[in-house]
Coordinates of C-alpha atoms and ligand atoms in Angstrom, one line a residue:
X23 CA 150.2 42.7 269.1
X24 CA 150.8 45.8 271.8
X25 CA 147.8 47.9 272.7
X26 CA 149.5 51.1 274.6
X27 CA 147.4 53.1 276.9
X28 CA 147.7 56.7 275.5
X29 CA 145.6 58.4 278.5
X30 CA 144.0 57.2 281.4
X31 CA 140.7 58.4 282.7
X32 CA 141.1 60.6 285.3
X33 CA 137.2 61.7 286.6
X34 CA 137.4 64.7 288.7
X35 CA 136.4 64.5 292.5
X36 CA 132.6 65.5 293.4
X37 CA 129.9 63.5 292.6
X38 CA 127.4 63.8 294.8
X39 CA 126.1 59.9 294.1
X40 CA 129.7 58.2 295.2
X41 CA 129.9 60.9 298.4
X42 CA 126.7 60.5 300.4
X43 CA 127.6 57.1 300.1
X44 CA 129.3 55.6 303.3
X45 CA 133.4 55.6 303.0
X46 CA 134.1 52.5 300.8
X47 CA 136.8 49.5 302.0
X48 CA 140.1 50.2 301.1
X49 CA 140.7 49.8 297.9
X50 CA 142.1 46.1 296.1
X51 CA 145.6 47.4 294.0
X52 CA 146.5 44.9 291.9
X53 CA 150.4 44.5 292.8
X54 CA 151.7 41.2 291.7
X55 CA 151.1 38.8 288.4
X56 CA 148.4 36.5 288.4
X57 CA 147.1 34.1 286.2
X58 CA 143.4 33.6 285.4
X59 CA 141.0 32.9 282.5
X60 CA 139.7 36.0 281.9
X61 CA 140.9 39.4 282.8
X62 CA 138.0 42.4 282.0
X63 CA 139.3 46.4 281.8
X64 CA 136.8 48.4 283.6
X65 CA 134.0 48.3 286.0
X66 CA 131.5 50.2 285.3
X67 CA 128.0 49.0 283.5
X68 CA 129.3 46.8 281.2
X69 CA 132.8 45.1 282.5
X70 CA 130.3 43.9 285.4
X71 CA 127.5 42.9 283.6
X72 CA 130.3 40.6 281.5
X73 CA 131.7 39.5 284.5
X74 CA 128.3 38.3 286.1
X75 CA 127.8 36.6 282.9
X76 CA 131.0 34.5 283.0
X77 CA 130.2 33.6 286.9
X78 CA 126.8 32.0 285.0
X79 CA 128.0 30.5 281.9
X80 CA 131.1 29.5 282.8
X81 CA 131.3 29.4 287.1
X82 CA 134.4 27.2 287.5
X83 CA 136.3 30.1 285.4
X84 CA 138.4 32.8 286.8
X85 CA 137.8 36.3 286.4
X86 CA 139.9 39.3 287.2
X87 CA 138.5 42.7 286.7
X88 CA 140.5 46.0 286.8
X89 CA 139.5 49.6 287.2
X90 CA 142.4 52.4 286.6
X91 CA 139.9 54.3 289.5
X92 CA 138.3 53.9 292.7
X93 CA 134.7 51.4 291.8
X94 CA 132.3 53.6 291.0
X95 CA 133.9 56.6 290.6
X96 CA 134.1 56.0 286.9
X97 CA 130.5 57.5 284.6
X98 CA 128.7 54.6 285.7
X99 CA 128.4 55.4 289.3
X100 CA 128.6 59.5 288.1
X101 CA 125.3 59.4 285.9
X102 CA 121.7 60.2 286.4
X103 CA 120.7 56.9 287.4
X104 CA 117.6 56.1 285.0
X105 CA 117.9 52.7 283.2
X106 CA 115.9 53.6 280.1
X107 CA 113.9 51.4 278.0
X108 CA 112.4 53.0 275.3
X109 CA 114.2 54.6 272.7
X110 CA 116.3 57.4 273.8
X111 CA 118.4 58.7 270.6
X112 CA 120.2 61.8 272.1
X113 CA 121.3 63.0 268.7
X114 CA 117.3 63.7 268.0
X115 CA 115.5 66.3 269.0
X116 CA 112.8 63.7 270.2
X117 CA 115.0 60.6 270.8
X118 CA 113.1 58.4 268.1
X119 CA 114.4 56.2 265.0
X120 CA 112.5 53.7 262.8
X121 CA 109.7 52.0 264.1
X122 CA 111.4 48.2 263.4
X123 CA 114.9 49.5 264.8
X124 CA 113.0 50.6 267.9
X125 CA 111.4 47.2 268.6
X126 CA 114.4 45.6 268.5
X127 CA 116.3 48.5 270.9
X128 CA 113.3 48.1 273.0
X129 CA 113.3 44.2 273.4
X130 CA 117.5 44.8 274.3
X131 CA 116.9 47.3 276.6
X132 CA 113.9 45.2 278.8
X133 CA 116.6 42.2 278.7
X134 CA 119.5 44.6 279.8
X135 CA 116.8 46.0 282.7
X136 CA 115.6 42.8 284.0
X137 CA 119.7 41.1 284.4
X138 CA 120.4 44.8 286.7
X139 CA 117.0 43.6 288.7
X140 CA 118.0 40.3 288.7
X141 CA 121.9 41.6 290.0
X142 CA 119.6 43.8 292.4
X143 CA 117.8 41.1 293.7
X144 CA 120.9 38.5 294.1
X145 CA 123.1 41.3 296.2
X146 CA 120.6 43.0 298.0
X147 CA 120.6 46.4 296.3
X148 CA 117.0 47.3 296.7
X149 CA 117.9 50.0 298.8
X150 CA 119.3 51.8 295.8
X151 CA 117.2 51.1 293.0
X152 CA 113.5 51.9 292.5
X153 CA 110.5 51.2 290.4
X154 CA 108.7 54.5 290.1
X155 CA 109.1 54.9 286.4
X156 CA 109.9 58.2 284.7
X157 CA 108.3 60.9 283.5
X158 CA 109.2 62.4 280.1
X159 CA 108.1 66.3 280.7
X160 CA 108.2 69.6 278.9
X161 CA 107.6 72.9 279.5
X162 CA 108.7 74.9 276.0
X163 CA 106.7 74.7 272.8
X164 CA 109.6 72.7 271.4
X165 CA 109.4 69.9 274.6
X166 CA 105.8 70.0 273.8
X167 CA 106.4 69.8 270.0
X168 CA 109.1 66.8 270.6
X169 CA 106.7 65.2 273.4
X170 CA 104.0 64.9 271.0
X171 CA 106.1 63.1 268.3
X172 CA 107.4 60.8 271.0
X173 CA 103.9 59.8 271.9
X174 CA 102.9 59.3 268.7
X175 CA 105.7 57.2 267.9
X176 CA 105.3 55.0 271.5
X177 CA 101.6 54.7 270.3
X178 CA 102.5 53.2 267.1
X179 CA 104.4 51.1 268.9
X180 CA 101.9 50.0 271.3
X181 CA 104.0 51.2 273.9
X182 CA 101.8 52.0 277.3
X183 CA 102.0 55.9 278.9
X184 CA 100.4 57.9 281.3
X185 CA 99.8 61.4 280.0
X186 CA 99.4 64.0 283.2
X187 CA 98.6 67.6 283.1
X188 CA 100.4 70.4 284.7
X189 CA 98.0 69.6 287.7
X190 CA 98.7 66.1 287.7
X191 CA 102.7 66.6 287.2
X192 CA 102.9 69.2 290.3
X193 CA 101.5 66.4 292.5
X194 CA 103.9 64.2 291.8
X195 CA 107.1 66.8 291.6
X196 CA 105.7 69.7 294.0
X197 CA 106.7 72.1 291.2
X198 CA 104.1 73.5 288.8
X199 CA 107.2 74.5 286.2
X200 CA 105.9 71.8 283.7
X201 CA 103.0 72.0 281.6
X202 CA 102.9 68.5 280.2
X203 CA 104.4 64.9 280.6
X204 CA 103.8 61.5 279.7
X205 CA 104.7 58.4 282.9
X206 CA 106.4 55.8 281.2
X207 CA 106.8 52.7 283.6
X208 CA 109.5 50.6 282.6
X209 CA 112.7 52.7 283.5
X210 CA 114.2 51.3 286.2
X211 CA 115.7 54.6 288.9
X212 CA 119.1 53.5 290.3
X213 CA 121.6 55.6 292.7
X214 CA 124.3 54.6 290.5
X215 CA 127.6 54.7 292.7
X216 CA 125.6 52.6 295.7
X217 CA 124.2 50.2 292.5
X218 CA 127.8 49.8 291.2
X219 CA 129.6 49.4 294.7
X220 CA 127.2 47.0 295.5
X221 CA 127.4 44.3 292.0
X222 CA 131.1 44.8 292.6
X223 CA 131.1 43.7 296.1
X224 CA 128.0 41.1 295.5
X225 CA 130.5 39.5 292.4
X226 CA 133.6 38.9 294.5
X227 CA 131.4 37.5 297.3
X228 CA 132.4 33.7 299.1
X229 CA 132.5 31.2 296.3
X230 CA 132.5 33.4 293.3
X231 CA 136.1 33.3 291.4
X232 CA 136.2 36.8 290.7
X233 CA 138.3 39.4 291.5
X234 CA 138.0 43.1 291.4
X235 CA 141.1 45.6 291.5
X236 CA 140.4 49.2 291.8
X237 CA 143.6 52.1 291.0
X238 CA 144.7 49.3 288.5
X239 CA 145.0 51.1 285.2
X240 CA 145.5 49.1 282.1
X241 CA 148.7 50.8 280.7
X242 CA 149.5 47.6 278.2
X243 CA 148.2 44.8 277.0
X244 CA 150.4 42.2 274.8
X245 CA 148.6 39.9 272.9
X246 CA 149.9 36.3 272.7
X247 CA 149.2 32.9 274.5
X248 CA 147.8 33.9 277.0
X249 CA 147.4 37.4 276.9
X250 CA 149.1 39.5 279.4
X251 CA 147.8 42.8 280.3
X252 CA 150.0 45.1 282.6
X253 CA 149.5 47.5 284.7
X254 CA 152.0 50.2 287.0
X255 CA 152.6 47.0 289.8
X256 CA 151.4 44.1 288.3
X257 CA 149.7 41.8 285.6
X258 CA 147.6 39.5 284.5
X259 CA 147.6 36.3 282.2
X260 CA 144.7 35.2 280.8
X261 CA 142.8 33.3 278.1
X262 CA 140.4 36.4 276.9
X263 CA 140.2 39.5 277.2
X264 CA 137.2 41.7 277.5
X265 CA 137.9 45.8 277.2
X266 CA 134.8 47.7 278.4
X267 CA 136.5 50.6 278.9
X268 CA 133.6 52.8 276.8
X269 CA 135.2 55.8 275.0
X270 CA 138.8 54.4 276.1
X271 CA 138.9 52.1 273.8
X272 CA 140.3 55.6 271.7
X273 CA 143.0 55.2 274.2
X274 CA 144.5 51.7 273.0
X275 CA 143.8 53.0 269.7
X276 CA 141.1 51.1 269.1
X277 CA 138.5 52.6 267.0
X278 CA 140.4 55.5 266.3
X279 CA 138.6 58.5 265.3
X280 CA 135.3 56.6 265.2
X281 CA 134.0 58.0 268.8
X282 CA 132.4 60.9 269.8
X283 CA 133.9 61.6 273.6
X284 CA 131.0 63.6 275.3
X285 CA 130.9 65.0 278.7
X286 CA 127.6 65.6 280.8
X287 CA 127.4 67.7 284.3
X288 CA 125.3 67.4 287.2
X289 CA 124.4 69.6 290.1
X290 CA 123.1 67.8 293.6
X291 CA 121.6 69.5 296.7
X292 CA 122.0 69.2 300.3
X293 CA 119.8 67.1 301.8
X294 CA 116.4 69.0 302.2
X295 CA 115.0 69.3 305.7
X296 CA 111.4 68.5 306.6
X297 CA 109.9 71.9 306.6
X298 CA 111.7 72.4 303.2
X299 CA 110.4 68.9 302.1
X300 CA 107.3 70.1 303.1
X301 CA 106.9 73.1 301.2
X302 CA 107.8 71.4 297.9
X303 CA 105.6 68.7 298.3
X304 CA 104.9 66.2 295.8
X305 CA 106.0 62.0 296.1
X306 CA 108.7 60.9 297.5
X307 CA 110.8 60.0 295.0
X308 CA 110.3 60.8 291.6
X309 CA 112.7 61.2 287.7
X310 CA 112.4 63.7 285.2
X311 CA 113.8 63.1 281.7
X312 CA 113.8 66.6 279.3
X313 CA 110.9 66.0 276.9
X314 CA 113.7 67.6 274.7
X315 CA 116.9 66.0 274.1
X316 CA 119.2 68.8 275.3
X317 CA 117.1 69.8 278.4
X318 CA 117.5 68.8 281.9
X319 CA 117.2 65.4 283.8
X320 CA 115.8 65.7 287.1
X321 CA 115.6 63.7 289.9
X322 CA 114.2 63.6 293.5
X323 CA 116.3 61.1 295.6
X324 CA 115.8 58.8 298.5
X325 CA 117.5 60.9 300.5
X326 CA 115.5 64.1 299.6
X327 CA 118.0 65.4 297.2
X328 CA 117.4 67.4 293.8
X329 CA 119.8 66.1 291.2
X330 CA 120.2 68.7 288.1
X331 CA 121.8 67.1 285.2
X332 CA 122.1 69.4 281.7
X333 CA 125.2 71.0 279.8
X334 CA 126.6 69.0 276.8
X335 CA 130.4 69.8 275.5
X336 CA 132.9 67.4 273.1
X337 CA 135.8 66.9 274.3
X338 CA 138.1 65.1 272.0
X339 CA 140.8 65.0 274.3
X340 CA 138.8 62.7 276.6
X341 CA 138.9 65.1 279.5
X342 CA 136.8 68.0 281.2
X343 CA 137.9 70.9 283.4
X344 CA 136.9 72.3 286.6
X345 CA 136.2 75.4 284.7
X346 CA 133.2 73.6 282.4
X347 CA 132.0 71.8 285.6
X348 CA 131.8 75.6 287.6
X349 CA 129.9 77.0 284.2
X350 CA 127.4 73.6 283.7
X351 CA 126.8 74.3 288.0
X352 CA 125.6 78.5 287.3
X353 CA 122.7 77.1 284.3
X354 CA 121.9 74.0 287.0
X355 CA 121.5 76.6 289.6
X356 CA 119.5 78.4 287.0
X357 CA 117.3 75.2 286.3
X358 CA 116.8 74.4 289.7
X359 CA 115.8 78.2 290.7
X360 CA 113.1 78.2 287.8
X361 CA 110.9 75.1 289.0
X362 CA 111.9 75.2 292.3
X363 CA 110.7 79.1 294.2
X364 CA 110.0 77.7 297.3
X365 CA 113.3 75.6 297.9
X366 CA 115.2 79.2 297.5
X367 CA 117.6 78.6 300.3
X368 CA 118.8 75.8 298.8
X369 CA 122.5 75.4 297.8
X370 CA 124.3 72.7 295.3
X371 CA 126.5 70.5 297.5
X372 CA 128.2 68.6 294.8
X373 CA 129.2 69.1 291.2
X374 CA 130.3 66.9 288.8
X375 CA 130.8 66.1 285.4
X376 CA 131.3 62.4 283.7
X377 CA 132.2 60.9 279.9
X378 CA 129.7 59.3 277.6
X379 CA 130.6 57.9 274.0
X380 CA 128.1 58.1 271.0
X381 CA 129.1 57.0 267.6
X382 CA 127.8 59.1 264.6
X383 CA 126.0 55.9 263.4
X384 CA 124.7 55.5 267.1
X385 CA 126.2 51.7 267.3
X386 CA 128.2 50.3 269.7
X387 CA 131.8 49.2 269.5
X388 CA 131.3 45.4 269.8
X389 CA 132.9 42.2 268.9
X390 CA 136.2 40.6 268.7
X391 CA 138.9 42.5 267.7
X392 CA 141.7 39.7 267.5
X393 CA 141.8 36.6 268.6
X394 CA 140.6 36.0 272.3
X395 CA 140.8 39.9 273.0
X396 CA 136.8 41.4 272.7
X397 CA 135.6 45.2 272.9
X398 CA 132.0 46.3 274.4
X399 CA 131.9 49.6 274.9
X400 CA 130.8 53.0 272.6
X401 CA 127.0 52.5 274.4
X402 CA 125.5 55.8 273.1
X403 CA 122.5 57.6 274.8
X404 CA 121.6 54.7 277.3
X405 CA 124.7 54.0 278.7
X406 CA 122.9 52.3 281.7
X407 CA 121.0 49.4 279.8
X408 CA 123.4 49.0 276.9
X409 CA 126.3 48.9 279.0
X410 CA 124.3 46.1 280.9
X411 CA 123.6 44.1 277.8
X412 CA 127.1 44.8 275.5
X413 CA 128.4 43.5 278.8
X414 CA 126.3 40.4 278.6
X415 CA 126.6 39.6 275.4
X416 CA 130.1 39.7 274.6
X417 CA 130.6 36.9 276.8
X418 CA 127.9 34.8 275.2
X419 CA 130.1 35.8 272.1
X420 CA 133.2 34.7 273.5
X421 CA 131.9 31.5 274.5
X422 CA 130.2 31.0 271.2
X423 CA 126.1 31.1 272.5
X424 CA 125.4 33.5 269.1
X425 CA 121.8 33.9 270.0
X426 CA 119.8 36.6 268.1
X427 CA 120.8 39.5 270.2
X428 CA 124.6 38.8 270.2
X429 CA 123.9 38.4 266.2
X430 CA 121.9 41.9 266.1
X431 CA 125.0 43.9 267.4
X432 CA 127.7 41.8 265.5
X433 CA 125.8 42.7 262.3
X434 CA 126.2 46.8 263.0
X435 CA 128.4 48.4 260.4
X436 CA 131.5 50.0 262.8
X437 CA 131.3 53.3 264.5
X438 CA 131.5 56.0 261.2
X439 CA 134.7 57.6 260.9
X440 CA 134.3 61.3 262.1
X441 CA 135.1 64.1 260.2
X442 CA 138.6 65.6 260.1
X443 CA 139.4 68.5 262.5
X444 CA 138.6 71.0 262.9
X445 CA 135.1 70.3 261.0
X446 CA 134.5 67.7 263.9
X447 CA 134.2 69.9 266.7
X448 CA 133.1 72.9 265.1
X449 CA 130.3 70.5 263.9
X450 CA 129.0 69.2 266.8
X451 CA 129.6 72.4 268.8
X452 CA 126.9 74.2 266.7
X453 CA 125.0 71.5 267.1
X454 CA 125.4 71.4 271.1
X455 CA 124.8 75.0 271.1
X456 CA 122.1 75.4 268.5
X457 CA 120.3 72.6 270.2
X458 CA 120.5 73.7 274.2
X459 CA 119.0 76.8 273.0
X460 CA 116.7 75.0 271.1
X461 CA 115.5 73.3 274.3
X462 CA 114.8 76.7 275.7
X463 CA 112.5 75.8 279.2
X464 CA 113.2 72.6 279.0
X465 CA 117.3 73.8 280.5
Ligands
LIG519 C1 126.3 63.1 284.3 C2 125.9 61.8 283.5 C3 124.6 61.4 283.5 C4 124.2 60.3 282.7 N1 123.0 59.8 282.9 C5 122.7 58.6 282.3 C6 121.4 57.9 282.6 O1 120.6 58.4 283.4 N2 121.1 56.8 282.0 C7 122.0 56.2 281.1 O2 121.7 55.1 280.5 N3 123.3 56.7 280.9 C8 123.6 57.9 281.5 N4 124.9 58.4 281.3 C9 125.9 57.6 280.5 C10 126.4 56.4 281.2 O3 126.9 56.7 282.5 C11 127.5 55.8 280.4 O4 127.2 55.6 279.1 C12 127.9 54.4 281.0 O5 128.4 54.6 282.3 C13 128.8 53.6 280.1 O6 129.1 52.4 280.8 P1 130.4 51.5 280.5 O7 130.5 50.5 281.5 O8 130.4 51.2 279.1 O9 131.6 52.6 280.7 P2 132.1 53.4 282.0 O10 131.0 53.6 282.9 O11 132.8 54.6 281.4 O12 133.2 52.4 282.6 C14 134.4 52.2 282.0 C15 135.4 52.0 283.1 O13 136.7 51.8 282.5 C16 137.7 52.3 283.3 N5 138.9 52.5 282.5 C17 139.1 53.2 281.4 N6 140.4 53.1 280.9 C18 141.0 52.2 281.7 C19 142.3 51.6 281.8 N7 143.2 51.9 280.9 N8 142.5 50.7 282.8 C20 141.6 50.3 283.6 N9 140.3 50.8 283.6 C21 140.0 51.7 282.7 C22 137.1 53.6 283.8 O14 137.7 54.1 285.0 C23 135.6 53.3 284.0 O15 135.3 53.0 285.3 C24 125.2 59.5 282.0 C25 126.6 60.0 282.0 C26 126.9 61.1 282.8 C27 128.3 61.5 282.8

């Protein structure tokens, strides 16, 4: 069988996570055939996670792995960084499901967190990860109305929180914006692009047979014995084949018309200078999540930053515009002005946007998909840890270890098919739209 590449992800430049990182190595093209046993398309989340995983269950293997753009330029380097534990279904106004579906989700998502520590520990990468939890805030009556479900809900699932009051959250943020939040401890805080860079670069160290190609798009791959999997000045053989390619998988024409192609946009500051540091106050280094689903993430990084992420649109196509990214930046400048008065000299530096994919059904695109040649992407609202684990577990598919977890996602019914167009996107435009104004303060 042929798989064509019908489009190629092209990210746009300016994501403030990959720049005030130093320059990287120039880059690995792949520009010859090789042979190997496995070949995995894309490095973000998941194509690493799977390519960790082989280096443990099967280390005398060879493994090459191919981006079509620069490592961590792709959404997992481009997001907001928080490795989420708890249930986090964007598609509800207060991210919960069904108590039994959440335990599971849960007991993934603490598996998925503890491999990225372990991957942390192993390369070194404690410089770009951090412990400090998150904090679910709100500030509308609706964030107060959805935080209050989601406590309930983490309560009946004996889930442990810290519940602060406006006083309580200004200590910790510096802004008094908020007028309720709940710490929960488990998320894991990463500066994505530095995380990223750094498993890439750990993976390919002395001893390890991996490889990692970066500006190597996968336009072809041609099933067969082995597979062979082209790309503009080269290709690979191999045995199995492992496409974590997240909403590209559309583009091989793989679960056609089954993904929902989503595109978020963030806003980062210049660094802020003592005195300006000083006048917010608050810790160090702290992450908000939008007690309401369409709000707006916040972070305070390392390197005294504000990150701004909110701003939602569908894009079919699989593509964004610099036009979306300069409206998205005017309501984070808005955001940012509104809990931040005393930081009023400050300007965004970077702005970017970056592609999720959510299935209607809100499970992933997993399994094999013909012989030797295996799909893990479609990771829905929690990109970071599902990535981690669909990455992980479609190798202990492919090499047959069919624990309970592998079992759990094989057993999903397939992404639902989406409704024709244009009932699709008038759909979930309403939606986005109804919903962001739903989330009123919480923008
Ligand atoms: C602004 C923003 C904020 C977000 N915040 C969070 C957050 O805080 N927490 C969270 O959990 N999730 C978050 N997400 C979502 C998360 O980033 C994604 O869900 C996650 O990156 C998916 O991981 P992945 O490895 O499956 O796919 P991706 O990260 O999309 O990686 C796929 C890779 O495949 C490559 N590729 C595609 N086609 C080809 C081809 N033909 N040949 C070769 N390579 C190809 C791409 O270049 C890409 O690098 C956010 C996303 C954005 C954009």
């Amino acid at each position: 069988m042929l798989f064509t590449a019908s489009k190629l992800p092209a990210d746009l430049a300016g994501s403030g996570w990959y720049q005030t990182l130093p320059p990287p190595p120039a880059p690995r093209i792949l520009d010859r055939d090789i042979r190997v046993d496995w070949v995995i398309i894309g490095a973000g989340f998941a194509g690493l996670s799977a390519a960790r995983r082989i280096q443990e269950k099967s280390p005398s293997d060879t493994v090459a792995v191919l981006d079509a753009q620069p490592i961590a330029w792709g959404a997992s380097g481009r997001n907001s960084g928080f490795f989420i534990d708890l249930p986090h279904h964007l598609q509800n106004h207060d991210y919960v499901s069904d108590l039994t579906a959440d335990r599971k989700q849960i007991q993934r998502n603490r598996f998925a967190i503890s491999y990225a520590k372990s991957m942390i520990d192993e390369f070194g990468l404690q410089s770009c990860s951090s412990s400090v939890g998150r904090i679910n805030a709100a500030t509308s009556q609706a964030g107060l109305d959805a935080l209050l479900s989601y406590s309930r809900h983490l309560e009946k699932l004996g889930e442990p929180f810290t519940k602060y009051n406006e006083k309580e959250l200004k200590a910790v943020i510096g802004s008094g914006y908020y007028s309720g939040g709940i710490h929960l401890p488990g998320c894991l805080l990463v500066q994505p692009a530095g995380y990223i860079r750094g498993i890439a670069r750990g993976l390919c160290g002395e001893g390890n047979r991996t490889d990692i190609f970066e500006n190597s798009p996968v336009i072809r791959i041609e099933t067969g014995s082995p597979h062979r999997v082209r790309t503009p000045k080269g290709s690979v053989a191999a045995d199995k084949v492992i496409l974590t390619v997240n909403g590209h998988l559309e583009s091989f024409g793989l679960f056609k018309r089954r993904l929902m192609h989503i595109f978020l946009y963030a806003s980062m500051t210049r660094e802020l200078t003592v005195r300006e540091q000083r006048d917010l106050g608050g810790e160090p280094e702290w992450g908000i999540t939008p007690a309401h689903a369409m709000g707006s993430t916040i972070r305070r990084t390392r390197d005294h930053r504000i990150l701004v992420r909110n701003s939602i649109t569908y894009n079919p196509q699989r593509e964004t515009t610099r036009r979306l990214i300069s409206a998205a930046g005017k309501r984070q400048e808005a955001s940012f002005a509104a809990r931040f008065p005393m930081l009023g000299k400050v300007g965004m530096e970077y702005r970017w946007s970056g592609h999720l994919c959510l299935a209607r059904n809100s499970v992933p695109a997993f399994g094999e998909i013909e012989k030797g040649v295996y799909a893990a992407g479609c990771q829905n609202g929690l990109g970071a840890t599902q990535g981690t684990l669909s990455g992980m577990l479609i190798v202990d598919h492919a090499v047959g270890d069919h624990h309970s977890m592998v079992r759990d996602l094989l057993q999903c019914a397939p992404p639902k098919k989406l409704f024709p167009e244009p009932f699709m996107s008038l759909g979930v435009n309403t939606r986005l739209w109804w919903g962001q104004r739903r989330a009123g303060g919480e923008l």
